[in-house]
XYZ file of C-alpha atoms in Angstrom:
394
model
C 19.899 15.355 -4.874
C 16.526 16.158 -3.847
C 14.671 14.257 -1.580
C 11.709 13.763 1.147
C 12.710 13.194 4.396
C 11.357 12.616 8.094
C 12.029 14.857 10.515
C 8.988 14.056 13.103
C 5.256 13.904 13.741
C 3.562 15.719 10.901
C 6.894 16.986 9.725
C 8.192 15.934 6.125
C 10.618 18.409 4.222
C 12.316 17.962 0.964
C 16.291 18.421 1.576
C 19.334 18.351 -0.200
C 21.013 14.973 0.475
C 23.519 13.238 -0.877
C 23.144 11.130 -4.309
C 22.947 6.997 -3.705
C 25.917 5.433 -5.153
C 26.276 1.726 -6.033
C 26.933 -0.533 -2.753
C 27.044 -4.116 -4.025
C 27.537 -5.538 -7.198
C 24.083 -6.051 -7.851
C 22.434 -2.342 -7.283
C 21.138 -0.271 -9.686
C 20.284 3.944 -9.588
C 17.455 4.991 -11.414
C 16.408 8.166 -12.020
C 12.804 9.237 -10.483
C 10.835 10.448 -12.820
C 7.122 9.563 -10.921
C 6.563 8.849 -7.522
C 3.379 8.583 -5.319
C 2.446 9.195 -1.698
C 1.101 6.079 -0.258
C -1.690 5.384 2.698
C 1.053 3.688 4.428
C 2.536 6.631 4.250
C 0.476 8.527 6.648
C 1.340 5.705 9.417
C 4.849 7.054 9.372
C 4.077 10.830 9.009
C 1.348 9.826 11.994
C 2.114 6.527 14.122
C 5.720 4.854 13.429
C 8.138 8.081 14.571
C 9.632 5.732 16.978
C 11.018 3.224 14.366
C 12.507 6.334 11.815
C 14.959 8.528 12.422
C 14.834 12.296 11.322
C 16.703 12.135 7.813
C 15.204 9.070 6.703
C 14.186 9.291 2.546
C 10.312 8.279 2.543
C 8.642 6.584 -0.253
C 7.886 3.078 -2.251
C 6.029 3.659 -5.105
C 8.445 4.679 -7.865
C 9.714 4.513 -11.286
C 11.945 5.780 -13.393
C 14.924 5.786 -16.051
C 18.164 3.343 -15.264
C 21.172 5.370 -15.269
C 23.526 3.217 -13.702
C 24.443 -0.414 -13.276
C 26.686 -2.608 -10.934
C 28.956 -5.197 -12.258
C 26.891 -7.816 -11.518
C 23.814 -6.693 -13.128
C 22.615 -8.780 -16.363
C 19.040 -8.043 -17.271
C 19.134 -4.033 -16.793
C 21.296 -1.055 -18.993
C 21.130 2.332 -18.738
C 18.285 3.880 -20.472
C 15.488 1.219 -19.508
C 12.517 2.343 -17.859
C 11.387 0.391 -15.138
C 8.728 0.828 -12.045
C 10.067 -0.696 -8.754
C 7.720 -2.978 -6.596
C 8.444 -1.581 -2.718
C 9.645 -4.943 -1.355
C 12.578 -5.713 -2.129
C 13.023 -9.410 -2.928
C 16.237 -11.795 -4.341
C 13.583 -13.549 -6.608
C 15.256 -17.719 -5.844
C 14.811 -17.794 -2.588
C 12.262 -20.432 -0.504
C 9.671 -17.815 -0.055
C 9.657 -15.940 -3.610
C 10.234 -19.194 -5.286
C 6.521 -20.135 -3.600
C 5.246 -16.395 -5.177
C 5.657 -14.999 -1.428
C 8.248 -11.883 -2.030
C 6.983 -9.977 0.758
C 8.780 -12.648 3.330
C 11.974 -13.060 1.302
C 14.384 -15.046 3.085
C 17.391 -13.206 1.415
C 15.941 -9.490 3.048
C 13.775 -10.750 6.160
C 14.835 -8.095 8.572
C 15.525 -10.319 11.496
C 16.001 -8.107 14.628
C 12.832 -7.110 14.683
C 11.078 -10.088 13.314
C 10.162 -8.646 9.784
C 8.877 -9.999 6.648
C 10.877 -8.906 3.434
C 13.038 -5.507 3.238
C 10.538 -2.354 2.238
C 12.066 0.900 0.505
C 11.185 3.941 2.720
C 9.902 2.281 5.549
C 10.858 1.948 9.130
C 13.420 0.310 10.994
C 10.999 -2.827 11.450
C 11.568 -2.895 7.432
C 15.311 -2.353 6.959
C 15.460 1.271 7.109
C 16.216 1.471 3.206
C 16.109 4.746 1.915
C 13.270 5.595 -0.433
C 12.266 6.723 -3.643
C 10.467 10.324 -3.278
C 13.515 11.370 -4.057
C 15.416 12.285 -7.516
C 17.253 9.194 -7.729
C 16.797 5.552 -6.182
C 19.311 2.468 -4.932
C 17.547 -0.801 -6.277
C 19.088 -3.492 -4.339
C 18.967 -6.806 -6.245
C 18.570 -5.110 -8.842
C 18.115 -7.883 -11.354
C 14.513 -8.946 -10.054
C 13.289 -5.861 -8.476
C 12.089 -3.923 -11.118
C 9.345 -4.318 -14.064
C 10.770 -3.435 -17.111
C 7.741 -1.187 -18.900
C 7.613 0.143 -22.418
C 8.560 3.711 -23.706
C 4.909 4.904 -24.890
C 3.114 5.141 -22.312
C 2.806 7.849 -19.451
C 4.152 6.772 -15.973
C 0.767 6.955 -14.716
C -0.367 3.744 -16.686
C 2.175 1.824 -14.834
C 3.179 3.494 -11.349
C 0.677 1.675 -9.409
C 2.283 -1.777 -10.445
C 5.035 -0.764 -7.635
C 2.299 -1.742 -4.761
C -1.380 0.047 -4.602
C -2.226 -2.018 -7.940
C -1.137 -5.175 -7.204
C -1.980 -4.796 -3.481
C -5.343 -4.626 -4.201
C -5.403 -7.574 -6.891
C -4.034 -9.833 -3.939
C -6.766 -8.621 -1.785
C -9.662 -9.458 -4.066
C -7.457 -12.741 -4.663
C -7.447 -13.575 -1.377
C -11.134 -12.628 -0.631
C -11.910 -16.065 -2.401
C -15.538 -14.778 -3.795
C -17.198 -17.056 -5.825
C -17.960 -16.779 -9.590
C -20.940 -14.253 -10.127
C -20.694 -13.422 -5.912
C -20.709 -10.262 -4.272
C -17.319 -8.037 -2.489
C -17.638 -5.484 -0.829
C -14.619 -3.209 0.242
C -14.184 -1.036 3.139
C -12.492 2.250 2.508
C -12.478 4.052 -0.756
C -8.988 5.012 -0.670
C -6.549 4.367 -3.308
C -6.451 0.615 -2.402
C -9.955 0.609 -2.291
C -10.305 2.142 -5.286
C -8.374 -0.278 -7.095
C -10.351 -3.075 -5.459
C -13.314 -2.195 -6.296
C -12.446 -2.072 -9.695
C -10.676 -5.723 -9.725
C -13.971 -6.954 -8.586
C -15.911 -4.890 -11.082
C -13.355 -6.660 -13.570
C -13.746 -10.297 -12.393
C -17.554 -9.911 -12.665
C -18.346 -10.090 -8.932
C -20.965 -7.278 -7.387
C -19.117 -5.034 -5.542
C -20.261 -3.068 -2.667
C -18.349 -0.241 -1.232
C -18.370 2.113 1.963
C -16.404 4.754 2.685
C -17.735 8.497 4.325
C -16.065 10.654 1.397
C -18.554 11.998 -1.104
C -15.828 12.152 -3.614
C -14.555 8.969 -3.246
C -17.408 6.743 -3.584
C -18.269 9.425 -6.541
C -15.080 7.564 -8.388
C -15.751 4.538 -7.649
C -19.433 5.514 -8.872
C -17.936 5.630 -11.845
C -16.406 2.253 -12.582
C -19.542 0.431 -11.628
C -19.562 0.535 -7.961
C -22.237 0.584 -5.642
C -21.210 3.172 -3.106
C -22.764 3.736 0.683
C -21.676 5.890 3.695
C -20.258 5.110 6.429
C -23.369 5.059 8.565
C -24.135 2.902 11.726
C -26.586 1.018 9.527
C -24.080 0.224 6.401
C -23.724 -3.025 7.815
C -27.163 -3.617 7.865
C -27.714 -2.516 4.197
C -25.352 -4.924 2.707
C -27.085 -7.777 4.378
C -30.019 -6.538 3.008
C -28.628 -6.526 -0.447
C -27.484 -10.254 -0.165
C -30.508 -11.676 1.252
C -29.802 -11.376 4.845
C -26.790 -13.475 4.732
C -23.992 -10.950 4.062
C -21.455 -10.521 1.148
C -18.967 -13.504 0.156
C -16.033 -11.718 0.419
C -14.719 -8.076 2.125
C -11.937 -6.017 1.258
C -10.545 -4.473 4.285
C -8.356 -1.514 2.956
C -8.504 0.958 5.569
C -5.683 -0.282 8.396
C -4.491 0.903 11.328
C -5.531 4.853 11.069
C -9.482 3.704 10.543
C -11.546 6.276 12.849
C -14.254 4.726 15.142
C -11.703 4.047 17.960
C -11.017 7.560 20.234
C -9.014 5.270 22.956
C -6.838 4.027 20.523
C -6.170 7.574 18.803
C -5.143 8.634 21.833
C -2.936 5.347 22.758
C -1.056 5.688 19.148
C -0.477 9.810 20.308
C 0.425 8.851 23.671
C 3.158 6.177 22.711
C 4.657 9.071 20.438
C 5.222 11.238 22.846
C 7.342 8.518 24.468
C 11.159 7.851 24.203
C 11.943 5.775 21.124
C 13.072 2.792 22.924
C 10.074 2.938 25.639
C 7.819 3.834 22.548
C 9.049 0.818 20.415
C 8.163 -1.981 22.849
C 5.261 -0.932 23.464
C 4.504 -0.423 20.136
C 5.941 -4.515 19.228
C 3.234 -5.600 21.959
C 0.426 -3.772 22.593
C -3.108 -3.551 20.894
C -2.837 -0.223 19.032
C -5.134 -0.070 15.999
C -8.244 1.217 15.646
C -10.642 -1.912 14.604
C -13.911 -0.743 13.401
C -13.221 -1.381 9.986
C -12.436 -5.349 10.941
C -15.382 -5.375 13.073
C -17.487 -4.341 10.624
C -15.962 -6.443 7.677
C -16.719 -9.243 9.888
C -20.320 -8.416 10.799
C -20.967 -7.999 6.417
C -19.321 -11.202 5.149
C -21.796 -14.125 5.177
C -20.799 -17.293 7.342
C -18.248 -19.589 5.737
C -16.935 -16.467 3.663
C -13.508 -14.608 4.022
C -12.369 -10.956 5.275
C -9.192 -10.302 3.342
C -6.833 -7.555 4.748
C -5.283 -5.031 2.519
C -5.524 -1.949 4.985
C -1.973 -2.234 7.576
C -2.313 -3.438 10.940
C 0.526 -3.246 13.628
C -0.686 -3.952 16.864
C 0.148 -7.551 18.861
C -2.248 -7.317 21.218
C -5.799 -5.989 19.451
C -8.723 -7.941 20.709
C -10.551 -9.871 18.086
C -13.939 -11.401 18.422
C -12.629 -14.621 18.244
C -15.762 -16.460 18.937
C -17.620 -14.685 15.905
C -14.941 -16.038 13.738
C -15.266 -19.392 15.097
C -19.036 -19.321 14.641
C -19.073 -17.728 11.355
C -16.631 -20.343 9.959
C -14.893 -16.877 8.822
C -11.394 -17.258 6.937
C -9.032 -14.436 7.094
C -6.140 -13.178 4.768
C -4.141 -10.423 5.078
C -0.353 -9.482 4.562
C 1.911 -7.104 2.736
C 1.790 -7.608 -1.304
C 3.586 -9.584 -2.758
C 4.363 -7.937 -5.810
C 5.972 -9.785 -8.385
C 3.641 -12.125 -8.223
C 0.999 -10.145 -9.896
C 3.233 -8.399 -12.592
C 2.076 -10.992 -15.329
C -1.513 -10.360 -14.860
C -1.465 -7.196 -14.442
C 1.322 -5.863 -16.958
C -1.163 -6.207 -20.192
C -4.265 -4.437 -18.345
C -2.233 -1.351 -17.821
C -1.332 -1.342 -21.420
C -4.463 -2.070 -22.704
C -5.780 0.863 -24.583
C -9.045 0.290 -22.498
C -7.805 0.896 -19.380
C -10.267 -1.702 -17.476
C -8.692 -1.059 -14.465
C -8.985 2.494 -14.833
C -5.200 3.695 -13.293
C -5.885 6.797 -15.790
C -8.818 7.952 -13.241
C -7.078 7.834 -9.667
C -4.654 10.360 -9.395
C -5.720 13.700 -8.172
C -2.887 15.965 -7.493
C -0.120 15.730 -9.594
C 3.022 17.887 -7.965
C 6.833 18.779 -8.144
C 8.365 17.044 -5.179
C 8.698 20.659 -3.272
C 4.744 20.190 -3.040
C 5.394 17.399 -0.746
C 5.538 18.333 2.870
C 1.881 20.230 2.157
C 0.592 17.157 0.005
C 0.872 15.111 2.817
C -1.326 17.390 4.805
C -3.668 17.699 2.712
C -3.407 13.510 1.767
C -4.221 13.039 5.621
C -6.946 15.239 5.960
C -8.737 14.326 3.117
C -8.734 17.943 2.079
C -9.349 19.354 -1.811
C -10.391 15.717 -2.936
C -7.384 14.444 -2.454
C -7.335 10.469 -3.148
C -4.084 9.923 -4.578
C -0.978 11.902 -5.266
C 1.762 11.754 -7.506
C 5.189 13.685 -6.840
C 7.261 14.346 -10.034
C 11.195 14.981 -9.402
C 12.226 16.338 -12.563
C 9.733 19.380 -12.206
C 10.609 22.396 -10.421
């Protein structure tokens, strides 16, 4: 088959590797027919080079057709369509019995300390191949995958694999009051999607980001939109009476500009062996924090900065004693995606589209388009806010 692989810094190519086969009892293959390049993405094209080796199948955000089964497998046939969340979770565990898939016991990836498995992620995550590719291994296959209707295009339910649900959690875990006011940080997919949850659950939502073209989306779905300007923060206290907002969205992460040391520490520690690269990388303060700073300068005291945006550093400096005199609450961690499916399932379908998933994608491509997709993803180039790959065309 077909399939997008790492080879090193900036370097993705689409090679001929061999077809996944069943492994255990309970695997299925599906057949890819959508697939999407994530913003976690870029921190492995950019950052995470020590914890991948060249070869490695990239991606988490698929769906497709079922074409095989193992023996084991009860709930799935060949023929169903299904999206695939990108942890991969047993489903009866401690953890995803308490709605927390993302640290399932049965896949915690315990030499390094890891939550729950991820498909096309690093070592720190299993190292499972991923799905921008022509066909896809579901481990446990049983209760990793959401079984979707024939009807609809794969765009209406893609994003349930992560960006979707990721930013539902986020907003979730913002806590904002009835009638209260977000605001998000970064108008990238996940921000996108945040927004719009807010927009959806009545709150005012506030949203920065320096792309003309992404706050002119978000414009769109009821969003009040500002540029990143060294007086944003300022504005949104205006807006909310001096205080600041309720709740914040962080979804930028780790790549957020603002921080020229820490570019060059994350470019430094990739020019370094793997092994002298990876501890440094498991201990050292390596993101760029503006966007944290800044989410906790806008939220009000006693309110909550919820993390949506990946962080990897175990040493970043945090003003600890702003926190502590803000009352400030934070939440953050990968998505756990099952959790979500049942409220989110009948908003994709709904003919309304409140969400709006039918207004986010703005490149669709055959998965040769890749390597130059993710180029032009990272750079921001051509208005490019979110990208699907498609493995059945060309």
């Amino acid at each position: 088959m077909r399939a997008l692989t790492w080879q090193g810094k900036r370097n993705v190519t689409v090679e001929t590797v061999p077809d996944p086969e069943i492994l255990q009892p309970t695997d299925a293959i599906i057949r890819v027919t959508s697939t999407a390049i994530c913003g976690s993405d870029l921190h492995l094209y950019e950052v995470f080079g020590p914890f991948i080796d060249a070869g490695d199948i990239l991606g988490h955000e698929p769906m497709g057709v079922v074409v095989e089964v193992g023996a084991d497998v009860t709930t799935l046939k060949p023929g169903d369509r299904v999206v695939i969340p990108f942890n991969i979770s047993c489903g009866h565990c401690f953890m995803c019995r308490r709605g927390l898939q993302s640290q399932c016991e049965t896949t915690q990836v315990t030499e390094y300390g890891s939550g729950a498995a991820l498909f096309g992620y690093t070592k720190l995550y299993g190292q499972v191949p991923g799905g921008q590719a022509e066909y896809l291994r579901v481990p446990l296959a049983d209760y990793n995958h959401v079984r979707v209707g024939d009807d609809l295009p794969d765009d209406r339910y893609l994003f349930l694999s992560d960006i979707l649900p990721t930013a539902w959690q986020g907003v979730d875990y913002a806590q904002v009051p009835e009638g209260g006011t977000l605001a998000v940080m970064g108008l990238g997919p996940v921000g996108q999607f945040a927004a719009r949850v807010g927009v959806h659950r009545g709150y005012r939502v506030l949203a920065v980001d320096p792309q003309p073209e992404r706050r002119a989306m978000a414009e769109r779905h009821g969003v009040d939109t500002f540029d990143l300007t060294d007086d944003v923060v300022a504005e949104l206290r205006d807006l909310t009476e001096g205080r600041g907002v309720d709740g914040v969205v962080d979804a930028v992460g780790l790549e957020a500009h603002g921080n020229p040391g820490i570019g060059f520490v994350q470019n430094a520690i990739g020019m370094l062996p793997d092994p002298a690269a990876r501890k440094i990388m498991e201990t050292a303060g390596m993101d760029r924090l503006a966007a944290v700073y800044a989410s906790i300068d806008a939220v009000r005291r006693g309110g909550t900065v919820s993390l949506s945006g990946v962080y990897a550093g175990d040493a970043d400096i945090l003003p600890m004693k702003t926190l502590f005199d803000k009352q400030i609450s934070l939440r953050m961690g990968q998505c756990n995606v099952k959790r979500w499916t049942d409220d989110l399932l009948p908003l994709v379908e709904d003919p309304a589209d409140p969400l709006g998933v039918m207004d986010l994608v703005t490149h669709h491509a055959p998965l040769a388009d890749a390597p130059a997709l993710y180029d032009t993803f990272q750079k921001k180039e051509d208005g490019c806010i979110k990208v699907v790959l498609r493995p059945e065309e060309g």
